[in-house]
PDB file of C-alpha atoms in Angstrom:
ATOM      1  CA  MET A  29     -28.088   9.248  13.495  1.00  0.00           C
ATOM      2  CA  VAL A  30     -27.082   6.275  15.857  1.00  0.00           C
ATOM      3  CA  VAL A  31     -29.137   3.910  13.792  1.00  0.00           C
ATOM      4  CA  ARG A  32     -27.663   4.997  10.553  1.00  0.00           C
ATOM      5  CA  ASN A  33     -24.089   4.605  11.925  1.00  0.00           C
ATOM      6  CA  SER A  34     -24.947   1.105  13.191  1.00  0.00           C
ATOM      7  CA  ALA A  35     -26.302   0.247   9.778  1.00  0.00           C
ATOM      8  CA  ALA A  36     -23.285   1.618   8.127  1.00  0.00           C
ATOM      9  CA  ARG A  37     -21.057  -0.532  10.381  1.00  0.00           C
ATOM     10  CA  TYR A  38     -23.109  -3.595   9.873  1.00  0.00           C
ATOM     11  CA  ALA A  39     -22.934  -3.052   6.180  1.00  0.00           C
ATOM     12  CA  ALA A  40     -19.252  -2.587   6.165  1.00  0.00           C
ATOM     13  CA  SER A  41     -18.638  -5.651   8.281  1.00  0.00           C
ATOM     14  CA  ILE A  42     -20.731  -7.713   5.752  1.00  0.00           C
ATOM     15  CA  GLY A  43     -18.766  -6.054   2.830  1.00  0.00           C
ATOM     16  CA  LEU A  44     -15.468  -6.989   4.624  1.00  0.00           C
ATOM     17  CA  THR A  45     -16.501 -10.523   5.054  1.00  0.00           C
ATOM     18  CA  ILE A  46     -17.795 -11.126   1.414  1.00  0.00           C
ATOM     19  CA  ALA A  47     -14.916  -9.240  -0.279  1.00  0.00           C
ATOM     20  CA  PRO A  48     -12.139 -12.100   0.252  1.00  0.00           C
ATOM     21  CA  PHE A  49     -14.554 -14.771  -0.979  1.00  0.00           C
ATOM     22  CA  ALA A  50     -15.408 -12.592  -3.972  1.00  0.00           C
ATOM     23  CA  ALA A  51     -11.793 -12.076  -4.800  1.00  0.00           C
ATOM     24  CA  LEU A  52     -11.134 -15.812  -4.387  1.00  0.00           C
ATOM     25  CA  VAL A  53     -14.075 -16.647  -6.844  1.00  0.00           C
ATOM     26  CA  ALA A  54     -12.665 -14.100  -9.300  1.00  0.00           C
ATOM     27  CA  LEU A  55      -9.130 -15.658  -9.042  1.00  0.00           C
ATOM     28  CA  TRP A  56     -10.812 -19.133  -9.584  1.00  0.00           C
ATOM     29  CA  TRP A  57     -12.368 -17.755 -12.800  1.00  0.00           C
ATOM     30  CA  LEU A  58      -9.235 -16.173 -14.008  1.00  0.00           C
ATOM     31  CA  LEU A  59      -7.234 -19.321 -13.546  1.00  0.00           C
ATOM     32  CA  ARG A  60      -9.604 -21.238 -15.612  1.00  0.00           C
ATOM     33  CA  LEU A  61      -9.953 -18.485 -18.238  1.00  0.00           C
ATOM     34  CA  THR A  62      -6.181 -18.087 -18.762  1.00  0.00           C
ATOM     35  CA  GLY A  63      -5.650 -21.911 -19.021  1.00  0.00           C
ATOM     36  CA  LEU A  64      -2.837 -21.964 -16.414  1.00  0.00           C
ATOM     37  CA  ILE A  65      -4.595 -24.909 -15.206  1.00  0.00           C
ATOM     38  CA  ASN A  66      -6.176 -27.525 -17.494  1.00  0.00           C
ATOM     39  CA  PRO A  67      -9.862 -26.741 -17.737  1.00  0.00           C
ATOM     40  CA  ASN A  68     -10.635 -30.406 -17.519  1.00  0.00           C
ATOM     41  CA  LEU A  69      -9.076 -30.472 -14.026  1.00  0.00           C
ATOM     42  CA  LEU A  70     -10.524 -27.119 -12.681  1.00  0.00           C
ATOM     43  CA  PRO A  71     -14.388 -26.935 -12.896  1.00  0.00           C
ATOM     44  CA  SER A  72     -15.793 -23.301 -13.112  1.00  0.00           C
ATOM     45  CA  PRO A  73     -17.635 -21.756 -10.183  1.00  0.00           C
ATOM     46  CA  LEU A  74     -20.839 -22.072 -12.192  1.00  0.00           C
ATOM     47  CA  GLN A  75     -20.404 -25.671 -12.792  1.00  0.00           C
ATOM     48  CA  VAL A  76     -19.890 -26.324  -8.988  1.00  0.00           C
ATOM     49  CA  ALA A  77     -22.964 -24.063  -8.371  1.00  0.00           C
ATOM     50  CA  GLN A  78     -25.014 -26.329 -10.706  1.00  0.00           C
ATOM     51  CA  THR A  79     -23.851 -29.341  -8.880  1.00  0.00           C
ATOM     52  CA  PHE A  80     -24.826 -27.701  -5.637  1.00  0.00           C
ATOM     53  CA  TRP A  81     -28.298 -27.107  -6.894  1.00  0.00           C
ATOM     54  CA  SER A  82     -28.808 -30.503  -8.354  1.00  0.00           C
ATOM     55  CA  THR A  83     -27.609 -32.275  -5.138  1.00  0.00           C
ATOM     56  CA  LEU A  84     -29.660 -29.979  -3.042  1.00  0.00           C
ATOM     57  CA  THR A  85     -32.820 -30.617  -4.969  1.00  0.00           C
ATOM     58  CA  ASP A  86     -32.519 -34.269  -4.667  1.00  0.00           C
ATOM     59  CA  SER A  87     -31.916 -33.950  -0.798  1.00  0.00           C
ATOM     60  CA  ASN A  88     -28.521 -35.777  -0.938  1.00  0.00           C
ATOM     61  CA  LEU A  89     -26.627 -32.766  -0.040  1.00  0.00           C
ATOM     62  CA  LEU A  90     -28.880 -31.853   2.945  1.00  0.00           C
ATOM     63  CA  THR A  91     -28.500 -35.495   4.263  1.00  0.00           C
ATOM     64  CA  ASN A  92     -24.727 -35.441   3.785  1.00  0.00           C
ATOM     65  CA  ILE A  93     -24.479 -32.085   5.587  1.00  0.00           C
ATOM     66  CA  THR A  94     -26.799 -33.312   8.445  1.00  0.00           C
ATOM     67  CA  MET A  95     -24.767 -36.384   9.061  1.00  0.00           C
ATOM     68  CA  SER A  96     -21.460 -34.576   9.166  1.00  0.00           C
ATOM     69  CA  VAL A  97     -22.858 -31.814  11.384  1.00  0.00           C
ATOM     70  CA  VAL A  98     -24.097 -34.418  13.860  1.00  0.00           C
ATOM     71  CA  ARG A  99     -20.758 -36.320  13.934  1.00  0.00           C
ATOM     72  CA  VAL A 100     -18.722 -33.056  14.365  1.00  0.00           C
ATOM     73  CA  LEU A 101     -21.022 -31.793  17.163  1.00  0.00           C
ATOM     74  CA  GLY A 102     -20.850 -35.341  18.869  1.00  0.00           C
ATOM     75  CA  GLY A 103     -17.144 -35.456  18.882  1.00  0.00           C
ATOM     76  CA  LEU A 104     -16.673 -31.782  19.637  1.00  0.00           C
ATOM     77  CA  LEU A 105     -18.890 -31.618  22.688  1.00  0.00           C
ATOM     78  CA  LEU A 106     -17.677 -34.945  24.063  1.00  0.00           C
ATOM     79  CA  GLY A 107     -14.068 -34.064  23.560  1.00  0.00           C
ATOM     80  CA  THR A 108     -14.256 -30.580  24.919  1.00  0.00           C
ATOM     81  CA  ALA A 109     -16.333 -31.907  27.966  1.00  0.00           C
ATOM     82  CA  ALA A 110     -13.586 -34.348  28.752  1.00  0.00           C
ATOM     83  CA  ALA A 111     -10.743 -31.921  27.919  1.00  0.00           C
ATOM     84  CA  VAL A 112     -11.880 -29.164  30.347  1.00  0.00           C
ATOM     85  CA  PRO A 113     -11.581 -31.025  33.627  1.00  0.00           C
ATOM     86  CA  VAL A 114      -8.284 -32.631  32.477  1.00  0.00           C
ATOM     87  CA  GLY A 115      -7.024 -29.169  31.536  1.00  0.00           C
ATOM     88  CA  PHE A 116      -7.920 -27.893  34.963  1.00  0.00           C
ATOM     89  CA  LEU A 117      -6.117 -30.717  36.725  1.00  0.00           C
ATOM     90  CA  ILE A 118      -2.965 -30.496  34.933  1.00  0.00           C
ATOM     91  CA  GLY A 119      -3.048 -26.746  34.951  1.00  0.00           C
ATOM     92  CA  TRP A 120      -4.045 -26.419  38.846  1.00  0.00           C
ATOM     93  CA  TYR A 121      -1.774 -29.160  40.037  1.00  0.00           C
ATOM     94  CA  ARG A 122       1.626 -28.479  38.542  1.00  0.00           C
ATOM     95  CA  PRO A 123       3.197 -32.000  39.545  1.00  0.00           C
ATOM     96  CA  VAL A 124       0.205 -33.617  37.710  1.00  0.00           C
ATOM     97  CA  GLY A 125       0.867 -31.451  34.687  1.00  0.00           C
ATOM     98  CA  ARG A 126       4.641 -32.263  34.665  1.00  0.00           C
ATOM     99  CA  LEU A 127       3.666 -36.055  35.001  1.00  0.00           C
ATOM    100  CA  LEU A 128       1.130 -35.950  32.178  1.00  0.00           C
ATOM    101  CA  ASP A 129       2.618 -33.498  29.810  1.00  0.00           C
ATOM    102  CA  PRO A 130       4.893 -35.972  27.827  1.00  0.00           C
ATOM    103  CA  LEU A 131       1.937 -38.347  27.589  1.00  0.00           C
ATOM    104  CA  ILE A 132      -0.478 -35.669  26.233  1.00  0.00           C
ATOM    105  CA  ASN A 133       2.019 -34.382  23.635  1.00  0.00           C
ATOM    106  CA  PHE A 134       2.677 -37.960  22.582  1.00  0.00           C
ATOM    107  CA  PHE A 135      -0.844 -38.612  21.811  1.00  0.00           C
ATOM    108  CA  ARG A 136      -1.707 -35.282  20.305  1.00  0.00           C
ATOM    109  CA  ALA A 137       1.108 -35.641  17.746  1.00  0.00           C
ATOM    110  CA  LEU A 138      -0.507 -38.761  16.356  1.00  0.00           C
ATOM    111  CA  PRO A 139      -2.668 -38.033  13.386  1.00  0.00           C
ATOM    112  CA  PRO A 140      -6.212 -39.478  13.939  1.00  0.00           C
ATOM    113  CA  ILE A 141      -6.191 -41.154  10.435  1.00  0.00           C
ATOM    114  CA  ALA A 142      -3.293 -43.313  11.811  1.00  0.00           C
ATOM    115  CA  LEU A 143      -5.691 -44.688  14.438  1.00  0.00           C
ATOM    116  CA  ILE A 144      -8.426 -45.721  12.091  1.00  0.00           C
ATOM    117  CA  PRO A 145      -7.391 -49.356  11.777  1.00  0.00           C
ATOM    118  CA  LEU A 146      -7.341 -49.779  15.788  1.00  0.00           C
ATOM    119  CA  VAL A 147     -10.738 -47.887  15.968  1.00  0.00           C
ATOM    120  CA  ILE A 148     -12.301 -50.213  13.431  1.00  0.00           C
ATOM    121  CA  VAL A 149     -10.958 -53.295  15.388  1.00  0.00           C
ATOM    122  CA  TYR A 150     -12.129 -52.128  18.892  1.00  0.00           C
ATOM    123  CA  LEU A 151     -15.300 -50.045  17.964  1.00  0.00           C
ATOM    124  CA  GLY A 152     -16.479 -51.413  14.588  1.00  0.00           C
ATOM    125  CA  ILE A 153     -17.605 -49.189  11.678  1.00  0.00           C
ATOM    126  CA  GLY A 154     -20.715 -47.661  13.011  1.00  0.00           C
ATOM    127  CA  GLU A 155     -21.282 -44.075  14.229  1.00  0.00           C
ATOM    128  CA  ILE A 156     -19.337 -44.637  17.475  1.00  0.00           C
ATOM    129  CA  ALA A 157     -16.267 -45.363  15.650  1.00  0.00           C
ATOM    130  CA  LYS A 158     -16.494 -42.195  13.640  1.00  0.00           C
ATOM    131  CA  ILE A 159     -17.428 -39.931  16.705  1.00  0.00           C
ATOM    132  CA  ALA A 160     -14.475 -41.508  18.650  1.00  0.00           C
ATOM    133  CA  ILE A 161     -11.972 -40.332  15.930  1.00  0.00           C
ATOM    134  CA  LEU A 162     -13.464 -36.802  16.246  1.00  0.00           C
ATOM    135  CA  PHE A 163     -13.458 -37.042  20.008  1.00  0.00           C
ATOM    136  CA  TYR A 164      -9.741 -37.901  19.957  1.00  0.00           C
ATOM    137  CA  ALA A 165      -8.971 -34.998  17.726  1.00  0.00           C
ATOM    138  CA  SER A 166     -10.862 -32.494  19.622  1.00  0.00           C
ATOM    139  CA  PHE A 167      -9.818 -33.715  23.120  1.00  0.00           C
ATOM    140  CA  PHE A 168      -6.074 -33.140  22.624  1.00  0.00           C
ATOM    141  CA  ALA A 169      -6.657 -29.824  20.868  1.00  0.00           C
ATOM    142  CA  ALA A 170      -8.825 -28.582  23.716  1.00  0.00           C
ATOM    143  CA  VAL A 171      -6.728 -29.875  26.592  1.00  0.00           C
ATOM    144  CA  ILE A 172      -3.598 -27.921  25.325  1.00  0.00           C
ATOM    145  CA  VAL A 173      -5.608 -24.665  25.144  1.00  0.00           C
ATOM    146  CA  MET A 174      -6.980 -25.331  28.564  1.00  0.00           C
ATOM    147  CA  TYR A 175      -3.592 -26.137  30.116  1.00  0.00           C
ATOM    148  CA  GLU A 176      -1.956 -23.092  28.412  1.00  0.00           C
ATOM    149  CA  GLY A 177      -4.840 -20.899  29.609  1.00  0.00           C
ATOM    150  CA  MET A 178      -4.659 -22.137  33.226  1.00  0.00           C
ATOM    151  CA  SER A 179      -0.756 -21.543  33.094  1.00  0.00           C
ATOM    152  CA  ALA A 180      -1.241 -17.981  31.868  1.00  0.00           C
ATOM    153  CA  ILE A 181      -3.427 -16.877  34.733  1.00  0.00           C
ATOM    154  CA  SER A 182      -1.459 -14.468  37.030  1.00  0.00           C
ATOM    155  CA  PRO A 183      -0.753 -15.923  40.547  1.00  0.00           C
ATOM    156  CA  ILE A 184      -1.669 -12.541  41.903  1.00  0.00           C
ATOM    157  CA  TYR A 185      -5.374 -13.535  41.909  1.00  0.00           C
ATOM    158  CA  VAL A 186      -4.587 -16.635  44.031  1.00  0.00           C
ATOM    159  CA  ARG A 187      -2.388 -14.700  46.417  1.00  0.00           C
ATOM    160  CA  VAL A 188      -5.040 -11.983  46.878  1.00  0.00           C
ATOM    161  CA  ALA A 189      -7.777 -14.638  47.431  1.00  0.00           C
ATOM    162  CA  ARG A 190      -5.720 -16.379  50.035  1.00  0.00           C
ATOM    163  CA  THR A 191      -4.892 -13.191  51.867  1.00  0.00           C
ATOM    164  CA  LEU A 192      -8.644 -12.538  52.140  1.00  0.00           C
ATOM    165  CA  GLY A 193      -9.100 -16.114  53.716  1.00  0.00           C
ATOM    166  CA  ALA A 194     -10.367 -18.050  50.832  1.00  0.00           C
ATOM    167  CA  THR A 195     -10.077 -21.857  50.856  1.00  0.00           C
ATOM    168  CA  ASP A 196      -8.666 -23.814  47.934  1.00  0.00           C
ATOM    169  CA  PHE A 197     -12.142 -24.803  46.754  1.00  0.00           C
ATOM    170  CA  GLU A 198     -13.344 -21.144  46.885  1.00  0.00           C
ATOM    171  CA  ILE A 199     -10.248 -19.915  44.954  1.00  0.00           C
ATOM    172  CA  PHE A 200     -11.085 -22.650  42.338  1.00  0.00           C
ATOM    173  CA  ALA A 201     -14.692 -22.081  42.117  1.00  0.00           C
ATOM    174  CA  ARG A 202     -14.862 -18.250  42.376  1.00  0.00           C
ATOM    175  CA  VAL A 203     -11.386 -17.177  40.855  1.00  0.00           C
ATOM    176  CA  MET A 204      -9.957 -19.853  38.624  1.00  0.00           C
ATOM    177  CA  VAL A 205     -13.149 -21.080  36.980  1.00  0.00           C
ATOM    178  CA  PRO A 206     -14.356 -17.497  35.969  1.00  0.00           C
ATOM    179  CA  LEU A 207     -11.097 -16.563  34.668  1.00  0.00           C
ATOM    180  CA  THR A 208     -10.756 -19.679  32.561  1.00  0.00           C
ATOM    181  CA  VAL A 209     -14.145 -19.223  30.896  1.00  0.00           C
ATOM    182  CA  PRO A 210     -12.531 -17.316  27.947  1.00  0.00           C
ATOM    183  CA  HIS A 211      -9.956 -20.259  27.578  1.00  0.00           C
ATOM    184  CA  MET A 212     -12.863 -22.714  27.487  1.00  0.00           C
ATOM    185  CA  LEU A 213     -14.565 -21.047  24.657  1.00  0.00           C
ATOM    186  CA  VAL A 214     -11.194 -20.631  22.821  1.00  0.00           C
ATOM    187  CA  ALA A 215     -10.611 -24.449  23.374  1.00  0.00           C
ATOM    188  CA  LEU A 216     -14.131 -25.048  21.989  1.00  0.00           C
ATOM    189  CA  ARG A 217     -13.268 -22.957  18.898  1.00  0.00           C
ATOM    190  CA  VAL A 218      -9.932 -24.613  18.391  1.00  0.00           C
ATOM    191  CA  ALA A 219     -11.457 -28.073  18.751  1.00  0.00           C
ATOM    192  CA  LEU A 220     -14.365 -27.163  16.379  1.00  0.00           C
ATOM    193  CA  GLY A 221     -11.722 -26.427  13.660  1.00  0.00           C
ATOM    194  CA  VAL A 222      -9.773 -29.547  14.167  1.00  0.00           C
ATOM    195  CA  CYS A 223     -13.086 -31.676  14.179  1.00  0.00           C
ATOM    196  CA  TRP A 224     -13.954 -30.248  10.687  1.00  0.00           C
ATOM    197  CA  ALA A 225     -10.341 -30.974   9.517  1.00  0.00           C
ATOM    198  CA  THR A 226     -10.599 -34.503  10.734  1.00  0.00           C
ATOM    199  CA  LEU A 227     -14.073 -35.040   9.364  1.00  0.00           C
ATOM    200  CA  VAL A 228     -12.957 -36.716   6.127  1.00  0.00           C
ATOM    201  CA  ALA A 229     -10.669 -39.039   7.941  1.00  0.00           C
ATOM    202  CA  ALA A 230     -13.442 -39.969  10.379  1.00  0.00           C
ATOM    203  CA  GLU A 231     -15.748 -40.735   7.485  1.00  0.00           C
ATOM    204  CA  LEU A 232     -13.163 -43.081   5.979  1.00  0.00           C
ATOM    205  CA  VAL A 233     -14.574 -45.477   8.376  1.00  0.00           C
ATOM    206  CA  ALA A 234     -17.211 -47.038   5.993  1.00  0.00           C
ATOM    207  CA  ALA A 235     -19.341 -43.999   5.984  1.00  0.00           C
ATOM    208  CA  GLN A 236     -22.205 -44.045   3.360  1.00  0.00           C
ATOM    209  CA  GLU A 237     -23.456 -40.657   4.122  1.00  0.00           C
ATOM    210  CA  GLY A 238     -21.623 -37.226   5.117  1.00  0.00           C
ATOM    211  CA  LEU A 239     -19.561 -34.609   3.452  1.00  0.00           C
ATOM    212  CA  GLY A 240     -16.276 -36.650   3.711  1.00  0.00           C
ATOM    213  CA  ALA A 241     -17.957 -39.720   2.418  1.00  0.00           C
ATOM    214  CA  MET A 242     -19.380 -37.569  -0.481  1.00  0.00           C
ATOM    215  CA  ILE A 243     -15.883 -36.422  -1.349  1.00  0.00           C
ATOM    216  CA  GLN A 244     -14.388 -39.991  -1.205  1.00  0.00           C
ATOM    217  CA  ASN A 245     -17.102 -41.366  -3.336  1.00  0.00           C
ATOM    218  CA  ALA A 246     -16.759 -38.609  -5.940  1.00  0.00           C
ATOM    219  CA  SER A 247     -12.944 -38.959  -5.993  1.00  0.00           C
ATOM    220  CA  ALA A 248     -13.508 -42.581  -7.045  1.00  0.00           C
ATOM    221  CA  PHE A 249     -15.361 -41.547 -10.003  1.00  0.00           C
ATOM    222  CA  PHE A 250     -13.222 -38.385 -10.733  1.00  0.00           C
ATOM    223  CA  GLU A 251     -16.241 -36.000 -10.049  1.00  0.00           C
ATOM    224  CA  LEU A 252     -14.403 -32.775  -9.557  1.00  0.00           C
ATOM    225  CA  ASN A 253     -17.513 -30.748  -9.275  1.00  0.00           C
ATOM    226  CA  THR A 254     -18.745 -32.733  -6.422  1.00  0.00           C
ATOM    227  CA  ILE A 255     -15.269 -32.749  -4.697  1.00  0.00           C
ATOM    228  CA  TYR A 256     -15.106 -28.899  -4.846  1.00  0.00           C
ATOM    229  CA  LEU A 257     -18.718 -28.796  -3.588  1.00  0.00           C
ATOM    230  CA  GLY A 258     -17.893 -30.901  -0.575  1.00  0.00           C
ATOM    231  CA  ILE A 259     -14.810 -28.773   0.171  1.00  0.00           C
ATOM    232  CA  ILE A 260     -16.707 -25.662  -0.035  1.00  0.00           C
ATOM    233  CA  CYS A 261     -19.511 -27.084   2.109  1.00  0.00           C
ATOM    234  CA  ILE A 262     -17.051 -28.157   4.919  1.00  0.00           C
ATOM    235  CA  GLY A 263     -15.367 -24.635   4.904  1.00  0.00           C
ATOM    236  CA  ALA A 264     -18.765 -22.848   4.949  1.00  0.00           C
ATOM    237  CA  LEU A 265     -20.041 -24.865   7.762  1.00  0.00           C
ATOM    238  CA  ALA A 266     -16.937 -24.556   9.792  1.00  0.00           C
ATOM    239  CA  LEU A 267     -16.960 -20.735   9.211  1.00  0.00           C
ATOM    240  CA  LEU A 268     -20.623 -20.537  10.211  1.00  0.00           C
ATOM    241  CA  MET A 269     -20.253 -22.490  13.478  1.00  0.00           C
ATOM    242  CA  ASP A 270     -17.172 -20.580  14.419  1.00  0.00           C
ATOM    243  CA  THR A 271     -19.032 -17.287  13.812  1.00  0.00           C
ATOM    244  CA  ILE A 272     -21.694 -18.443  16.127  1.00  0.00           C
ATOM    245  CA  LEU A 273     -19.146 -19.418  18.822  1.00  0.00           C
ATOM    246  CA  ARG A 274     -17.426 -15.995  18.398  1.00  0.00           C
ATOM    247  CA  ARG A 275     -20.689 -14.144  19.006  1.00  0.00           C
ATOM    248  CA  LEU A 276     -21.466 -16.421  21.916  1.00  0.00           C
ATOM    249  CA  THR A 277     -18.053 -15.760  23.380  1.00  0.00           C
ATOM    250  CA  ALA A 278     -18.534 -11.960  22.991  1.00  0.00           C
ATOM    251  CA  ARG A 279     -21.774 -12.079  24.923  1.00  0.00           C
ATOM    252  CA  ILE A 280     -20.481 -14.381  27.686  1.00  0.00           C
ATOM    253  CA  VAL A 281     -17.143 -12.804  28.381  1.00  0.00           C
ATOM    254  CA  GLY A 282     -18.084  -9.299  27.635  1.00  0.00           C
ATOM    255  CA  TRP A 283     -18.010  -8.541  31.447  1.00  0.00           C
ATOM    256  CA  GLN A 284     -14.185  -9.275  31.480  1.00  0.00           C
ATOM    257  CA  GLU A 285     -13.460  -6.775  28.764  1.00  0.00           C
ATOM    258  CA  LYS A 286     -15.412  -4.185  30.580  1.00  0.00           C
ATOM    259  CA  ILE A 287     -13.458  -4.851  33.827  1.00  0.00           C
ATOM    260  CA  GLU A 288     -10.070  -4.662  31.834  1.00  0.00           C
ATOM    261  CA  ARG A 289     -10.952  -1.188  30.454  1.00  0.00           C
TER     262      ARG A 289
END
């Protein structure tokens, strides 16, 4: 009976995940069939699927996906790794936070695409330049999440630890770090979304391969099928990686939910 209930819940979860996408494809078909949008400007889902198969079989799609995933992971991991200690610093030492807060908000408001000319001048047009743009985007997204997470932690934990005789280092290592683990994972998820959203801008830097480069090349030749395919691939990969992170988060911070109950 337990196995059946688990299977039913799993099937329901899959159904709820697929249903919105099925509705979106149905709406896509409907828009094309009704003629509300010029059919020449809106390829059908079948045409996009045929383009997917043809680019998959000649390995171009797999190469583009691989290059984009490598760049996103590089920018994401470097940006988040730098953001976590900075988030701790400005969240733990409030005077430092007040000092750096205007600077961080100034830079995080700048769109990464605006920095591309400077990145080309200082870093060239190689892979380092593309990852630097993704690093920039993920760093400022993650550092804000870390800062807000640190600020949201109740001071009662620190007071109790001090009452028990803990030193600053012990409070930091044994109280603050465990409490901020969920915020680190949230920062990783937020930075992941920002990285995928910035991918096309990053691949404006003379990229020959990658999903962003594929979309840009297709736009030059008005290949709408390929443009739609690139957009769908970016969304699908972002969804897949976010799902993996959510599962990982549930496993890592499951102990906190049990304590709160």
